[in-house]
PDB file of C-alpha atoms and ligand atoms in Angstrom:
ATOM      1  CA  MET A   1     105.057 109.051 104.861  1.00 97.00           C
ATOM      2  CA  GLU A   2     106.173 105.939 103.439  1.00 97.00           C
ATOM      3  CA  ILE A   3     105.627 103.141 105.397  1.00 98.00           C
ATOM      4  CA  ILE A   4     107.121  99.566 103.438  1.00 98.00           C
ATOM      5  CA  ILE A   5     106.947  96.245 105.928  1.00 98.00           C
ATOM      6  CA  LYS A   6     109.479  93.898 105.034  1.00 98.00           C
ATOM      7  CA  ALA A   7     109.412  90.252 106.271  1.00 97.00           C
ATOM      8  CA  SER A   8     112.037  89.396 107.229  1.00 97.00           C
ATOM      9  CA  LEU A   9     115.374  91.430 108.802  1.00 97.00           C
ATOM     10  CA  ALA A  10     116.823  90.598 105.306  1.00 98.00           C
ATOM     11  CA  GLU A  11     114.712  92.349 102.403  1.00 98.00           C
ATOM     12  CA  ALA A  12     113.729  95.111 104.691  1.00 98.00           C
ATOM     13  CA  GLN A  13     117.805  95.465 104.141  1.00 98.00           C
ATOM     14  CA  ARG A  14     117.797  94.455 100.323  1.00 98.00           C
ATOM     15  CA  GLU A  15     114.886  97.872 100.601  1.00 98.00           C
ATOM     16  CA  ALA A  16     116.780 100.651 101.769  1.00 98.00           C
ATOM     17  CA  ALA A  17     119.578  99.644  99.363  1.00 98.00           C
ATOM     18  CA  GLU A  18     117.978  99.105  96.730  1.00 98.00           C
ATOM     19  CA  ILE A  19     117.269 102.715  97.078  1.00 98.00           C
ATOM     20  CA  ILE A  20     120.111 104.414  97.530  1.00 98.00           C
ATOM     21  CA  ALA A  21     121.456 102.273  94.688  1.00 98.00           C
ATOM     22  CA  ARG A  22     118.510 104.010  92.317  1.00 97.00           C
ATOM     23  CA  GLN A  23     119.638 107.068  95.090  1.00 98.00           C
ATOM     24  CA  LEU A  24     123.225 107.028  92.941  1.00 98.00           C
ATOM     25  CA  ARG A  25     122.039 105.144  89.833  1.00 97.00           C
ATOM     26  CA  ARG A  26     120.223 108.910  88.965  1.00 97.00           C
ATOM     27  CA  LYS A  27     122.719 110.884  90.484  1.00 98.00           C
ATOM     28  CA  ALA A  28     126.482 109.856  90.483  1.00 98.00           C
ATOM     29  CA  ALA A  29     127.656 112.762  92.707  1.00 98.00           C
ATOM     30  CA  SER A  30     124.964 112.610  95.490  1.00 98.00           C
ATOM     31  CA  VAL A  31     125.192 113.312  98.759  1.00 98.00           C
ATOM     32  CA  LEU A  32     124.546 110.606 101.410  1.00 99.00           C
ATOM     33  CA  GLY A  33     124.114 110.867 104.209  1.00 98.00           C
ATOM     34  CA  LEU A  34     124.773 108.428 106.361  1.00 98.00           C
ATOM     35  CA  ALA A  35     124.581 106.220 110.370  1.00 98.00           C
ATOM     36  CA  THR A  36     126.828 103.924 112.347  1.00 97.00           C
ATOM     37  CA  GLY A  37     125.422 101.738 114.829  1.00 94.00           C
ATOM     38  CA  SER A  38     123.786  97.482 114.476  1.00 95.00           C
ATOM     39  CA  THR A  39     120.972  98.951 112.086  1.00 96.00           C
ATOM     40  CA  PRO A  40     123.098 100.166 109.309  1.00 98.00           C
ATOM     41  CA  ILE A  41     125.932  96.794 108.876  1.00 98.00           C
ATOM     42  CA  GLY A  42     123.659  94.793 106.104  1.00 98.00           C
ATOM     43  CA  VAL A  43     122.652  97.651 104.593  1.00 98.00           C
ATOM     44  CA  TYR A  44     126.659  98.473 103.484  1.00 98.00           C
ATOM     45  CA  ALA A  45     127.086  94.304 103.250  1.00 98.00           C
ATOM     46  CA  ILE A  46     124.894  94.732 100.203  1.00 98.00           C
ATOM     47  CA  LEU A  47     126.212  98.141  99.072  1.00 98.00           C
ATOM     48  CA  THR A  48     129.696  95.692  98.963  1.00 98.00           C
ATOM     49  CA  GLU A  49     128.049  93.781  96.625  1.00 98.00           C
ATOM     50  CA  MET A  50     126.504  95.848  94.537  1.00 98.00           C
ATOM     51  CA  HIS A  51     129.623  97.804  93.883  1.00 98.00           C
ATOM     52  CA  LYS A  52     131.875  94.905  93.548  1.00 98.00           C
ATOM     53  CA  GLU A  53     128.167  94.233  90.157  1.00 98.00           C
ATOM     54  CA  GLY A  54     129.311  97.730  89.556  1.00 98.00           C
ATOM     55  CA  LEU A  55     128.180  99.961  92.067  1.00 98.00           C
ATOM     56  CA  ASP A  56     129.892 103.580  91.152  1.00 98.00           C
ATOM     57  CA  PHE A  57     130.675 105.466  94.325  1.00 98.00           C
ATOM     58  CA  SER A  58     133.833 107.345  93.116  1.00 98.00           C
ATOM     59  CA  LYS A  59     131.535 110.991  92.558  1.00 98.00           C
ATOM     60  CA  VAL A  60     129.512 110.332  95.626  1.00 98.00           C
ATOM     61  CA  LYS A  61     129.976 112.744  99.344  1.00 98.00           C
ATOM     62  CA  THR A  62     129.165 110.984 102.384  1.00 98.00           C
ATOM     63  CA  PHE A  63     128.520 112.762 105.967  1.00 98.00           C
ATOM     64  CA  ASN A  64     127.949 110.983 109.295  1.00 98.00           C
ATOM     65  CA  LEU A  65     125.787 111.920 111.119  1.00 98.00           C
ATOM     66  CA  ASP A  66     127.889 111.232 114.732  1.00 97.00           C
ATOM     67  CA  GLU A  67     130.597 111.250 115.938  1.00 96.00           C
ATOM     68  CA  TYR A  68     131.591 110.400 119.669  1.00 96.00           C
ATOM     69  CA  VAL A  69     133.124 113.478 121.768  1.00 96.00           C
ATOM     70  CA  GLY A  70     136.646 112.256 123.163  1.00 93.00           C
ATOM     71  CA  LEU A  71     137.358 109.945 120.295  1.00 91.00           C
ATOM     72  CA  SER A  72     140.420 109.340 118.158  1.00 86.00           C
ATOM     73  CA  ASP A  73     139.482 109.126 114.380  1.00 83.00           C
ATOM     74  CA  ASP A  74     141.657 105.866 115.146  1.00 88.00           C
ATOM     75  CA  HIS A  75     139.404 104.596 118.087  1.00 91.00           C
ATOM     76  CA  PRO A  76     138.582 101.473 117.324  1.00 93.00           C
ATOM     77  CA  GLN A  77     134.571 102.983 118.456  1.00 93.00           C
ATOM     78  CA  SER A  78     135.053 106.346 116.237  1.00 95.00           C
ATOM     79  CA  TYR A  79     132.211 105.662 114.072  1.00 95.00           C
ATOM     80  CA  ARG A  80     135.031 106.513 111.352  1.00 96.00           C
ATOM     81  CA  GLN A  81     136.377 104.069 112.171  1.00 96.00           C
ATOM     82  CA  PHE A  82     133.104 102.014 111.893  1.00 96.00           C
ATOM     83  CA  MET A  83     132.434 103.688 108.098  1.00 98.00           C
ATOM     84  CA  GLN A  84     135.897 102.916 107.037  1.00 97.00           C
ATOM     85  CA  GLN A  85     135.094  98.635 108.275  1.00 97.00           C
ATOM     86  CA  HIS A  86     131.713  98.712 107.260  1.00 98.00           C
ATOM     87  CA  LEU A  87     131.434 100.225 103.645  1.00 98.00           C
ATOM     88  CA  PHE A  88     134.659 103.408 103.316  1.00 98.00           C
ATOM     89  CA  SER A  89     137.260 100.132 102.606  1.00 98.00           C
ATOM     90  CA  ARG A  90     134.823  98.615 100.469  1.00 98.00           C
ATOM     91  CA  VAL A  91     133.972 100.676  97.837  1.00 98.00           C
ATOM     92  CA  ASN A  92     135.232 103.154  95.688  1.00 98.00           C
ATOM     93  CA  VAL A  93     134.534 106.754  97.477  1.00 98.00           C
ATOM     94  CA  ALA A  94     137.331 108.825  97.198  1.00 98.00           C
ATOM     95  CA  PRO A  95     138.731 109.776 101.336  1.00 97.00           C
ATOM     96  CA  GLY A  96     138.372 114.244 100.021  1.00 98.00           C
ATOM     97  CA  HIS A  97     134.188 113.456 100.229  1.00 98.00           C
ATOM     98  CA  ILE A  98     134.535 111.905 103.682  1.00 98.00           C
ATOM     99  CA  HIS A  99     132.972 114.284 106.051  1.00 98.00           C
ATOM    100  CA  PHE A 100     132.321 113.364 109.753  1.00 97.00           C
ATOM    101  CA  PRO A 101     131.653 115.859 112.510  1.00 97.00           C
ATOM    102  CA  ASP A 102     135.695 115.981 114.525  1.00 95.00           C
ATOM    103  CA  GLY A 103     135.228 115.219 118.416  1.00 92.00           C
ATOM    104  CA  ARG A 104     137.976 116.097 118.571  1.00 94.00           C
ATOM    105  CA  ALA A 105     137.929 119.476 117.879  1.00 95.00           C
ATOM    106  CA  GLU A 106     138.837 122.353 119.987  1.00 95.00           C
ATOM    107  CA  ASP A 107     136.486 124.794 120.234  1.00 97.00           C
ATOM    108  CA  ILE A 108     133.182 122.303 118.964  1.00 97.00           C
ATOM    109  CA  PRO A 109     130.672 124.771 119.074  1.00 97.00           C
ATOM    110  CA  ALA A 110     132.282 126.625 115.382  1.00 98.00           C
ATOM    111  CA  HIS A 111     133.398 122.764 114.344  1.00 98.00           C
ATOM    112  CA  CYS A 112     129.633 122.803 114.450  1.00 98.00           C
ATOM    113  CA  LEU A 113     128.638 125.584 112.050  1.00 98.00           C
ATOM    114  CA  GLU A 114     131.933 124.182 110.086  1.00 98.00           C
ATOM    115  CA  TYR A 115     129.814 121.354 109.532  1.00 98.00           C
ATOM    116  CA  GLU A 116     126.833 123.155 108.022  1.00 98.00           C
ATOM    117  CA  ALA A 117     129.206 124.808 106.116  1.00 98.00           C
ATOM    118  CA  ALA A 118     130.574 122.094 103.912  1.00 98.00           C
ATOM    119  CA  ILE A 119     127.399 120.217 103.989  1.00 98.00           C
ATOM    120  CA  ARG A 120     125.612 123.627 102.353  1.00 98.00           C
ATOM    121  CA  SER A 121     128.373 123.689 100.261  1.00 98.00           C
ATOM    122  CA  ALA A 122     127.872 120.251  98.719  1.00 98.00           C
ATOM    123  CA  GLY A 123     125.164 120.827  97.634  1.00 98.00           C
ATOM    124  CA  GLY A 124     123.060 119.649 101.053  1.00 98.00           C
ATOM    125  CA  ILE A 125     122.392 116.141 101.377  1.00 98.00           C
ATOM    126  CA  ASP A 126     120.756 114.357  98.928  1.00 98.00           C
ATOM    127  CA  LEU A 127     119.546 111.704 100.456  1.00 98.00           C
ATOM    128  CA  GLN A 128     120.092 111.119 104.611  1.00 99.00           C
ATOM    129  CA  LEU A 129     120.527 107.394 106.017  1.00 98.00           C
ATOM    130  CA  LEU A 130     119.073 106.599 109.585  1.00 98.00           C
ATOM    131  CA  GLY A 131     118.352 104.649 112.530  1.00 98.00           C
ATOM    132  CA  ILE A 132     116.264 105.136 115.185  1.00 98.00           C
ATOM    133  CA  GLY A 133     117.282 105.197 119.220  1.00 96.00           C
ATOM    134  CA  SER A 134     114.373 102.370 121.498  1.00 94.00           C
ATOM    135  CA  ASP A 135     114.336 106.084 122.751  1.00 94.00           C
ATOM    136  CA  GLY A 136     113.380 107.578 119.381  1.00 97.00           C
ATOM    137  CA  HIS A 137     116.829 109.586 118.961  1.00 96.00           C
ATOM    138  CA  ILE A 138     117.651 110.300 115.241  1.00 98.00           C
ATOM    139  CA  GLY A 139     121.220 111.078 114.916  1.00 98.00           C
ATOM    140  CA  PHE A 140     122.057 111.255 119.118  1.00 96.00           C
ATOM    141  CA  ASN A 141     118.531 113.665 119.106  1.00 97.00           C
ATOM    142  CA  GLU A 142     117.637 112.810 122.166  1.00 95.00           C
ATOM    143  CA  PRO A 143     113.913 113.670 123.961  1.00 96.00           C
ATOM    144  CA  SER A 144     113.862 116.452 124.202  1.00 97.00           C
ATOM    145  CA  SER A 145     116.404 118.081 121.350  1.00 97.00           C
ATOM    146  CA  SER A 146     114.606 120.784 119.323  1.00 98.00           C
ATOM    147  CA  LEU A 147     112.698 120.163 116.060  1.00 98.00           C
ATOM    148  CA  ALA A 148     115.482 122.743 115.115  1.00 98.00           C
ATOM    149  CA  SER A 149     118.416 122.312 116.104  1.00 98.00           C
ATOM    150  CA  ARG A 150     121.364 122.122 114.278  1.00 98.00           C
ATOM    151  CA  THR A 151     124.739 120.171 114.537  1.00 98.00           C
ATOM    152  CA  ARG A 152     125.607 121.155 118.489  1.00 98.00           C
ATOM    153  CA  ILE A 153     126.940 118.535 121.561  1.00 97.00           C
ATOM    154  CA  LYS A 154     124.489 116.200 123.375  1.00 96.00           C
ATOM    155  CA  THR A 155     124.678 113.976 125.970  1.00 95.00           C
ATOM    156  CA  LEU A 156     123.259 111.113 125.137  1.00 93.00           C
ATOM    157  CA  THR A 157     120.638 109.921 127.636  1.00 92.00           C
ATOM    158  CA  PRO A 158     121.723 106.317 130.561  1.00 94.00           C
ATOM    159  CA  ARG A 159     119.271 104.562 128.601  1.00 91.00           C
ATOM    160  CA  THR A 160     120.846 105.238 124.893  1.00 92.00           C
ATOM    161  CA  VAL A 161     124.396 104.519 126.881  1.00 94.00           C
ATOM    162  CA  LYS A 162     122.950 101.205 127.840  1.00 93.00           C
ATOM    163  CA  ASP A 163     121.960 100.221 124.664  1.00 90.00           C
ATOM    164  CA  ASN A 164     125.444 100.984 122.824  1.00 91.00           C
ATOM    165  CA  ALA A 165     127.660  99.415 126.096  1.00 93.00           C
ATOM    166  CA  ARG A 166     127.740  96.236 123.785  1.00 92.00           C
ATOM    167  CA  PHE A 167     129.947  98.081 120.895  1.00 89.00           C
ATOM    168  CA  PHE A 168     132.334  99.792 124.372  1.00 92.00           C
ATOM    169  CA  GLY A 169     132.048  96.231 125.988  1.00 92.00           C
ATOM    170  CA  THR A 170     131.200  98.164 129.342  1.00 92.00           C
ATOM    171  CA  ALA A 171     128.552 100.587 129.459  1.00 92.00           C
ATOM    172  CA  ASP A 172     131.226 102.872 131.413  1.00 92.00           C
ATOM    173  CA  LYS A 173     133.114 103.754 128.399  1.00 92.00           C
ATOM    174  CA  VAL A 174     130.886 104.708 126.702  1.00 93.00           C
ATOM    175  CA  PRO A 175     131.271 108.384 126.731  1.00 95.00           C
ATOM    176  CA  HIS A 176     128.280 110.742 127.791  1.00 94.00           C
ATOM    177  CA  HIS A 177     129.106 113.404 124.765  1.00 96.00           C
ATOM    178  CA  VAL A 178     129.080 113.127 120.469  1.00 97.00           C
ATOM    179  CA  ILE A 179     128.507 115.502 117.935  1.00 98.00           C
ATOM    180  CA  THR A 180     125.491 115.368 116.493  1.00 98.00           C
ATOM    181  CA  MET A 181     123.403 116.732 113.010  1.00 98.00           C
ATOM    182  CA  GLY A 182     120.486 118.970 114.575  1.00 98.00           C
ATOM    183  CA  VAL A 183     116.573 117.660 114.119  1.00 98.00           C
ATOM    184  CA  GLY A 184     116.711 120.912 111.479  1.00 98.00           C
ATOM    185  CA  THR A 185     119.761 119.664 110.016  1.00 98.00           C
ATOM    186  CA  ILE A 186     118.701 116.644 108.969  1.00 98.00           C
ATOM    187  CA  MET A 187     115.489 117.426 108.015  1.00 98.00           C
ATOM    188  CA  ASP A 188     117.210 119.550 105.296  1.00 98.00           C
ATOM    189  CA  ALA A 189     117.792 116.402 103.433  1.00 98.00           C
ATOM    190  CA  ARG A 190     116.143 116.125  99.994  1.00 98.00           C
ATOM    191  CA  ALA A 191     115.284 112.040 100.393  1.00 98.00           C
ATOM    192  CA  CYS A 192     114.843 110.449 104.436  1.00 98.00           C
ATOM    193  CA  LEU A 193     115.260 107.077 104.747  1.00 98.00           C
ATOM    194  CA  LEU A 194     115.353 105.679 108.107  1.00 98.00           C
ATOM    195  CA  LEU A 195     115.686 101.492 108.511  1.00 98.00           C
ATOM    196  CA  ALA A 196     113.957  99.755 111.936  1.00 98.00           C
ATOM    197  CA  THR A 197     114.206  96.868 112.631  1.00 98.00           C
ATOM    198  CA  GLY A 198     113.644  94.093 115.604  1.00 98.00           C
ATOM    199  CA  GLU A 199     111.544  94.049 118.078  1.00 98.00           C
ATOM    200  CA  SER A 200     113.551  96.471 120.258  1.00 97.00           C
ATOM    201  CA  LYS A 201     112.698  98.968 117.579  1.00 98.00           C
ATOM    202  CA  ALA A 202     108.084  98.571 117.430  1.00 98.00           C
ATOM    203  CA  GLU A 203     107.279 100.898 120.889  1.00 98.00           C
ATOM    204  CA  ALA A 204     110.358 103.628 118.938  1.00 98.00           C
ATOM    205  CA  VAL A 205     108.135 103.085 114.930  1.00 98.00           C
ATOM    206  CA  VAL A 206     105.020 103.597 116.591  1.00 98.00           C
ATOM    207  CA  GLY A 207     105.035 106.502 118.227  1.00 98.00           C
ATOM    208  CA  MET A 208     106.992 108.183 115.381  1.00 98.00           C
ATOM    209  CA  ALA A 209     105.329 107.129 111.723  1.00 98.00           C
ATOM    210  CA  GLU A 210     101.462 107.380 114.513  1.00 98.00           C
ATOM    211  CA  GLY A 211     102.276 109.552 117.497  1.00 98.00           C
ATOM    212  CA  PRO A 212     101.106 112.717 117.818  1.00 98.00           C
ATOM    213  CA  ILE A 213     104.268 114.610 116.787  1.00 98.00           C
ATOM    214  CA  THR A 214     106.708 115.647 120.041  1.00 98.00           C
ATOM    215  CA  ALA A 215     110.839 116.871 120.942  1.00 98.00           C
ATOM    216  CA  ASN A 216     109.628 113.721 122.993  1.00 98.00           C
ATOM    217  CA  LEU A 217     109.829 110.953 119.982  1.00 98.00           C
ATOM    218  CA  PRO A 218     112.157 113.203 117.331  1.00 98.00           C
ATOM    219  CA  ALA A 219     111.499 110.857 114.977  1.00 98.00           C
ATOM    220  CA  SER A 220     108.369 111.938 115.210  1.00 98.00           C
ATOM    221  CA  VAL A 221     109.869 115.542 112.897  1.00 98.00           C
ATOM    222  CA  LEU A 222     109.573 112.625 109.901  1.00 98.00           C
ATOM    223  CA  GLN A 223     106.121 113.111 109.161  1.00 98.00           C
ATOM    224  CA  MET A 224     106.829 116.587 108.566  1.00 98.00           C
ATOM    225  CA  HIS A 225     109.178 115.715 106.063  1.00 98.00           C
ATOM    226  CA  PRO A 226     108.383 115.582 102.049  1.00 98.00           C
ATOM    227  CA  ASP A 227     110.221 112.723 101.369  1.00 98.00           C
ATOM    228  CA  CYS A 228     110.498 110.499 103.880  1.00 98.00           C
ATOM    229  CA  LYS A 229     110.861 106.995 104.247  1.00 98.00           C
ATOM    230  CA  LEU A 230     110.965 103.872 106.445  1.00 98.00           C
ATOM    231  CA  VAL A 231     111.448 100.147 106.342  1.00 98.00           C
ATOM    232  CA  VAL A 232     111.087  98.294 109.064  1.00 98.00           C
ATOM    233  CA  ASP A 233     110.842  94.154 109.205  1.00 98.00           C
ATOM    234  CA  GLU A 234     107.329  92.019 110.953  1.00 98.00           C
ATOM    235  CA  ALA A 235     108.992  92.782 114.248  1.00 98.00           C
ATOM    236  CA  ALA A 236     109.353  96.281 114.129  1.00 98.00           C
ATOM    237  CA  ALA A 237     106.142  96.360 113.707  1.00 98.00           C
ATOM    238  CA  THR A 238     103.970  94.993 115.403  1.00 98.00           C
ATOM    239  CA  ARG A 239     102.609  97.803 117.189  1.00 98.00           C
ATOM    240  CA  LEU A 240     101.728  99.464 113.946  1.00 98.00           C
ATOM    241  CA  ARG A 241      98.438 100.208 114.170  1.00 98.00           C
ATOM    242  CA  ARG A 242      97.945 100.715 110.589  1.00 98.00           C
ATOM    243  CA  ALA A 243     100.263  98.394 109.289  1.00 98.00           C
ATOM    244  CA  ASP A 244      97.995  95.953 106.571  1.00 97.00           C
ATOM    245  CA  TYR A 245      96.807  99.813 105.568  1.00 98.00           C
ATOM    246  CA  TYR A 246     100.574 100.426 104.209  1.00 97.00           C
ATOM    247  CA  ARG A 247     101.008  97.116 103.022  1.00 97.00           C
ATOM    248  CA  TRP A 248      97.938  97.555 100.772  1.00 96.00           C
ATOM    249  CA  VAL A 249      99.981 100.897  99.250  1.00 95.00           C
ATOM    250  CA  TYR A 250     102.930  99.913  98.771  1.00 95.00           C
ATOM    251  CA  GLU A 251     101.677  96.012  97.205  1.00 93.00           C
ATOM    252  CA  ASN A 252      99.368  98.816  94.671  1.00 94.00           C
ATOM    253  CA  LYS A 253     101.870 101.420  94.277  1.00 91.00           C
ATOM    254  CA  PRO A 254     102.482 101.887  90.495  1.00 90.00           C
ATOM    255  CA  ASP A 255     105.147 100.821  88.747  1.00 86.00           C
ATOM    256  CA  TRP A 256     106.607 104.194  88.136  1.00 83.00           C
ATOM    257  CA  GLN A 257     106.444 105.154  91.815  1.00 81.00           C
ATOM    258  CA  ARG A 258     108.902 102.302  92.663  1.00 75.00           C
ATOM    259  CA  ARG A 259     112.360 103.553  90.754  1.00 65.00           C
TER     260      ARG A 259
HETATM  261  C1  F6R B 301     124.316 106.702 114.837  1.00 53.91           C
HETATM  262  C2  F6R B 301     123.102 107.356 114.704  1.00 53.91           C
HETATM  263  C3  F6R B 301     122.108 106.659 115.335  1.00 53.91           C
HETATM  264  C4  F6R B 301     121.463 105.344 115.289  1.00 53.91           C
HETATM  265  C5  F6R B 301     120.314 104.867 117.244  1.00 53.91           C
HETATM  266  C6  F6R B 301     119.898 103.565 116.529  1.00 53.91           C
HETATM  267  O1  F6R B 301     124.872 106.834 113.212  1.00 53.91           O
HETATM  268  O2  F6R B 301     122.952 108.349 113.899  1.00 53.91           O
HETATM  269  O3  F6R B 301     120.648 107.207 116.136  1.00 53.91           O
HETATM  270  O4  F6R B 301     120.964 104.770 114.520  1.00 53.91           O
HETATM  271  O5  F6R B 301     120.956 105.165 118.205  1.00 53.91           O
HETATM  272  O6  F6R B 301     121.665 102.423 116.836  1.00 53.91           O
HETATM  273  P1  F6R B 301     121.179 100.837 116.438  1.00 53.91           P
HETATM  274  O7  F6R B 301     121.347 100.751 114.876  1.00 53.91           O
HETATM  275  O8  F6R B 301     122.588 100.347 117.040  1.00 53.91           O
HETATM  276  O9  F6R B 301     120.487 100.474 116.961  1.00 53.91           O
END
């Protein structure tokens, strides 16, 4: 795992946006896995600016990590609406190239299999953008999720319900069930990029990067991923024991590795 510590939130967001932009410049028809939540909002804003300067999304295909069960596509708190607001309405991604789990599917297990099949038929995910929950979840793979899991329905922990209450006004409005790509689905992406910012993520970040690989902290499985970048700001890096080493590696990175 490459661990990149940036001095500020803004610099961490810029680094993540540049990694995504480099992927699109290398391969215009990239398949991106995308995340919602507070963390990527700044990244999507920078990508929007880059699009105004020519970054092309016309051939890009997207698969979002997750969606709440029971919310319609046009519900203001649905992740589809979130993505529409923060990215899709602002760049030239083709509507037919956008994929989400359907939180209103009648047959959820069958729909989850279809979502996996759609990812495969698009050629697999080239770059998966991730955030991390304060309990170490990725997607909505809460602690105890199988590290081999595929897209399926999950029940949120009370902690995640509380964390996400800010989007809904009150915790009792947060749906308890979600459809999420599995940990195994995420691990199949050719590259992963996890962005974590703020002090509230420091404990999950140290567990993920320096703790044991465990289903109790699903993000820790990314230690096994052959191409995973973790981008953090100083606040999220406070508990990393080898922070100086990660900074030293990054500062001494050969130019050819920065592409
Ligand atoms: C959202 C997702 C979640 C979030 C995580 C962090 O699509 O997959 O894993 O990335 O809950 O959320 P924020 O960024 O709001 O702290």
